[in-house]
mmCIF file of C-alpha atoms in Angstrom:
data_model
loop_
_atom_site.group_PDB
_atom_site.id
_atom_site.type_symbol
_atom_site.label_atom_id
_atom_site.label_comp_id
_atom_site.label_asym_id
_atom_site.label_seq_id
_atom_site.Cartn_x
_atom_site.Cartn_y
_atom_site.Cartn_z
ATOM 1 C CA UNK A 155 -89.504 69.611 49.546
ATOM 2 C CA UNK A 156 -93.057 69.371 48.212
ATOM 3 C CA UNK A 157 -94.950 72.298 46.702
ATOM 4 C CA UNK A 158 -97.178 72.454 49.796
ATOM 5 C CA UNK A 159 -94.160 72.645 52.116
ATOM 6 C CA UNK A 160 -92.638 75.437 50.020
ATOM 7 C CA UNK A 161 -95.847 77.466 50.128
ATOM 8 C CA UNK A 162 -96.268 76.902 53.867
ATOM 9 C CA UNK A 163 -92.706 77.956 54.613
ATOM 10 C CA UNK A 164 -93.180 81.096 52.502
ATOM 11 C CA UNK A 165 -96.432 82.112 54.252
ATOM 12 C CA UNK A 166 -95.824 80.685 57.751
ATOM 13 C CA UNK A 167 -95.095 84.041 59.391
ATOM 14 C CA UNK A 168 -98.245 85.659 57.962
ATOM 15 C CA UNK A 169 -100.392 82.741 59.088
ATOM 16 C CA UNK A 170 -98.944 82.700 62.591
ATOM 17 C CA UNK A 171 -99.222 86.461 62.922
ATOM 18 C CA UNK A 172 -102.889 86.313 61.884
ATOM 19 C CA UNK A 173 -103.815 83.555 64.345
ATOM 20 C CA UNK A 174 -101.810 84.990 67.254
ATOM 21 C CA UNK A 175 -103.445 88.392 66.723
ATOM 22 C CA UNK A 176 -106.902 86.805 66.952
ATOM 23 C CA UNK A 177 -106.163 84.313 69.759
ATOM 24 C CA UNK A 178 -104.383 85.729 72.798
ATOM 25 C CA UNK A 179 -103.762 82.467 74.653
ATOM 26 C CA UNK A 180 -100.515 81.057 73.235
ATOM 27 C CA UNK A 181 -101.416 77.403 73.738
ATOM 28 C CA UNK A 182 -104.801 77.852 72.063
ATOM 29 C CA UNK A 183 -103.175 79.715 69.163
ATOM 30 C CA UNK A 184 -100.677 76.862 68.748
ATOM 31 C CA UNK A 185 -103.526 74.332 68.652
ATOM 32 C CA UNK A 186 -105.368 76.368 66.055
ATOM 33 C CA UNK A 187 -102.236 76.722 63.932
ATOM 34 C CA UNK A 188 -101.758 72.977 64.012
ATOM 35 C CA UNK A 189 -105.380 72.492 62.892
ATOM 36 C CA UNK A 190 -104.899 75.060 60.112
ATOM 37 C CA UNK A 191 -101.835 73.249 58.774
ATOM 38 C CA UNK A 192 -103.515 69.833 58.942
ATOM 39 C CA UNK A 193 -106.655 71.078 57.180
ATOM 40 C CA UNK A 194 -104.599 72.871 54.542
ATOM 41 C CA UNK A 195 -102.529 69.762 53.898
ATOM 42 C CA UNK A 196 -105.637 67.589 53.597
ATOM 43 C CA UNK A 197 -107.384 69.995 51.217
ATOM 44 C CA UNK A 198 -104.354 71.217 49.262
ATOM 45 C CA UNK A 199 -105.313 69.223 46.166
ATOM 46 C CA UNK A 200 -108.613 71.186 46.024
ATOM 47 C CA UNK A 201 -106.736 74.479 45.580
ATOM 48 C CA UNK A 202 -106.906 75.233 41.851
ATOM 49 C CA UNK A 203 -104.779 78.390 41.742
ATOM 50 C CA UNK A 204 -101.557 78.072 43.739
ATOM 51 C CA UNK A 205 -101.041 81.847 43.393
ATOM 52 C CA UNK A 206 -103.942 82.401 45.807
ATOM 53 C CA UNK A 207 -102.447 80.089 48.452
ATOM 54 C CA UNK A 208 -101.992 82.856 51.029
ATOM 55 C CA UNK A 209 -105.605 84.044 50.827
ATOM 56 C CA UNK A 210 -106.795 80.440 50.857
ATOM 57 C CA UNK A 211 -104.852 79.431 53.967
ATOM 58 C CA UNK A 212 -105.710 82.684 55.782
ATOM 59 C CA UNK A 213 -109.394 81.911 55.164
ATOM 60 C CA UNK A 214 -108.837 78.474 56.710
ATOM 61 C CA UNK A 215 -107.166 80.175 59.695
ATOM 62 C CA UNK A 216 -110.065 82.646 60.008
ATOM 63 C CA UNK A 217 -112.577 79.774 60.008
ATOM 64 C CA UNK A 218 -110.581 77.882 62.650
ATOM 65 C CA UNK A 219 -110.459 81.019 64.833
ATOM 66 C CA UNK A 220 -114.217 81.483 64.425
ATOM 67 C CA UNK A 221 -114.753 77.846 65.414
ATOM 68 C CA UNK A 222 -112.621 78.463 68.505
ATOM 69 C CA UNK A 223 -114.742 81.455 69.545
ATOM 70 C CA UNK A 224 -117.981 79.546 68.910
ATOM 71 C CA UNK A 225 -116.776 76.772 71.216
ATOM 72 C CA UNK A 226 -115.765 79.324 73.864
ATOM 73 C CA UNK A 227 -119.229 80.919 73.661
ATOM 74 C CA UNK A 228 -120.882 77.547 74.348
ATOM 75 C CA UNK A 229 -118.904 77.254 77.587
ATOM 76 C CA UNK A 230 -120.141 80.625 78.873
ATOM 77 C CA UNK A 231 -122.397 79.694 81.769
ATOM 78 C CA UNK A 232 -124.238 82.043 84.094
ATOM 79 C CA UNK A 233 -126.148 81.030 87.206
ATOM 80 C CA UNK A 234 -129.917 81.474 86.795
ATOM 81 C CA UNK A 235 -130.003 83.839 89.802
ATOM 82 C CA UNK A 236 -127.597 86.209 88.057
ATOM 83 C CA UNK A 237 -129.678 86.221 84.900
ATOM 84 C CA UNK A 238 -132.594 87.577 86.897
ATOM 85 C CA UNK A 239 -130.483 90.386 88.342
ATOM 86 C CA UNK A 240 -128.602 91.570 85.269
ATOM 87 C CA UNK A 241 -128.889 91.440 81.522
ATOM 88 C CA UNK A 242 -126.026 90.940 79.125
ATOM 89 C CA UNK A 243 -125.764 93.180 76.110
ATOM 90 C CA UNK A 244 -123.422 92.705 73.145
ATOM 91 C CA UNK A 245 -121.229 95.673 72.284
ATOM 92 C CA UNK A 246 -117.883 96.690 70.837
ATOM 93 C CA UNK A 247 -115.965 95.176 73.751
ATOM 94 C CA UNK A 248 -117.926 91.893 74.009
ATOM 95 C CA UNK A 249 -120.818 91.260 76.396
ATOM 96 C CA UNK A 250 -121.459 93.731 79.205
ATOM 97 C CA UNK A 251 -123.657 93.651 82.283
ATOM 98 C CA UNK A 252 -126.236 96.361 81.620
ATOM 99 C CA UNK A 253 -127.130 97.060 85.259
ATOM 100 C CA UNK A 254 -123.619 97.897 86.488
ATOM 101 C CA UNK A 255 -122.858 99.866 83.346
ATOM 102 C CA UNK A 256 -126.061 101.901 83.695
ATOM 103 C CA UNK A 257 -125.267 102.631 87.339
ATOM 104 C CA UNK A 258 -121.821 103.883 86.364
ATOM 105 C CA UNK A 259 -123.256 105.989 83.544
ATOM 106 C CA UNK A 260 -125.609 107.694 86.015
ATOM 107 C CA UNK A 261 -122.558 108.901 87.927
ATOM 108 C CA UNK A 262 -121.230 110.721 84.860
ATOM 109 C CA UNK A 263 -122.152 114.157 83.577
ATOM 110 C CA UNK A 264 -124.600 114.741 80.724
ATOM 111 C CA UNK A 265 -122.053 115.328 77.948
ATOM 112 C CA UNK A 266 -119.962 112.320 78.990
ATOM 113 C CA UNK A 267 -123.025 110.101 79.215
ATOM 114 C CA UNK A 268 -124.233 111.291 75.832
ATOM 115 C CA UNK A 269 -120.953 110.706 73.991
ATOM 116 C CA UNK A 270 -120.480 107.220 75.481
ATOM 117 C CA UNK A 271 -124.067 106.304 74.628
ATOM 118 C CA UNK A 272 -123.694 107.377 71.007
ATOM 119 C CA UNK A 273 -120.320 105.710 70.594
ATOM 120 C CA UNK A 274 -120.895 102.381 72.353
ATOM 121 C CA UNK A 275 -124.659 101.767 72.263
ATOM 122 C CA UNK A 276 -125.579 103.422 68.992
ATOM 123 C CA UNK A 277 -122.177 102.366 67.546
ATOM 124 C CA UNK A 278 -121.742 105.683 65.772
ATOM 125 C CA UNK A 279 -118.349 106.725 64.468
ATOM 126 C CA UNK A 280 -116.677 109.810 65.860
ATOM 127 C CA UNK A 281 -117.420 111.608 62.588
ATOM 128 C CA UNK A 282 -121.132 110.713 62.828
ATOM 129 C CA UNK A 283 -121.236 111.934 66.433
ATOM 130 C CA UNK A 284 -119.615 115.241 65.443
ATOM 131 C CA UNK A 285 -122.186 115.701 62.693
ATOM 132 C CA UNK A 286 -125.142 114.766 64.925
ATOM 133 C CA UNK A 287 -124.072 117.031 67.810
ATOM 134 C CA UNK A 288 -122.816 119.747 65.437
ATOM 135 C CA UNK A 289 -119.457 119.994 67.155
ATOM 136 C CA UNK A 290 -115.915 119.675 65.777
ATOM 137 C CA UNK A 291 -114.411 116.196 65.410
ATOM 138 C CA UNK A 292 -111.556 117.161 67.743
ATOM 139 C CA UNK A 293 -114.084 118.006 70.467
ATOM 140 C CA UNK A 294 -115.731 114.600 70.029
ATOM 141 C CA UNK A 295 -112.363 112.878 70.317
ATOM 142 C CA UNK A 296 -111.354 114.733 73.476
ATOM 143 C CA UNK A 297 -114.797 114.288 75.110
ATOM 144 C CA UNK A 298 -114.786 110.599 74.270
ATOM 145 C CA UNK A 299 -111.292 110.168 75.670
ATOM 146 C CA UNK A 300 -112.105 111.933 78.953
ATOM 147 C CA UNK A 301 -115.499 110.189 79.227
ATOM 148 C CA UNK A 302 -113.855 106.771 78.842
ATOM 149 C CA UNK A 303 -111.306 107.699 81.478
ATOM 150 C CA UNK A 304 -113.949 108.913 83.972
ATOM 151 C CA UNK A 305 -116.141 105.881 83.280
ATOM 152 C CA UNK A 306 -113.205 103.568 83.958
ATOM 153 C CA UNK A 307 -112.443 105.344 87.259
ATOM 154 C CA UNK A 308 -116.048 105.118 88.465
ATOM 155 C CA UNK A 309 -116.680 101.578 87.218
#
């Protein structure tokens, strides 16, 4: 067994766990893993410190996952008519249609609307929200939880 094969067999579970966590579709994850192993094998002689093999191959896996998401983003197509009606906004959960989200927010109460706005749009942490609103962290957590639940019901 070659040195490369020994290192791969030692780190295989970590590599697979990393890729499968990032890529939910099993077949796509398998394809990416295959590309990771091929790239690693081809570039193995460039690795100077064999002790850093795990970090090196995980960085290859991360790059392959990023390539996968870039390709998926290119495929995202929206009809021109829909672009005129709604706008897409990036956020913590990916892209969201602003119009339908704003309509749902209008159905919520003031405190719920405020906490969701600060958390998702302003991307503030719960601690930052507690400090800004001068309320306990536990209150922020419970308001955020109930606001998410109500938003989900009304959406």
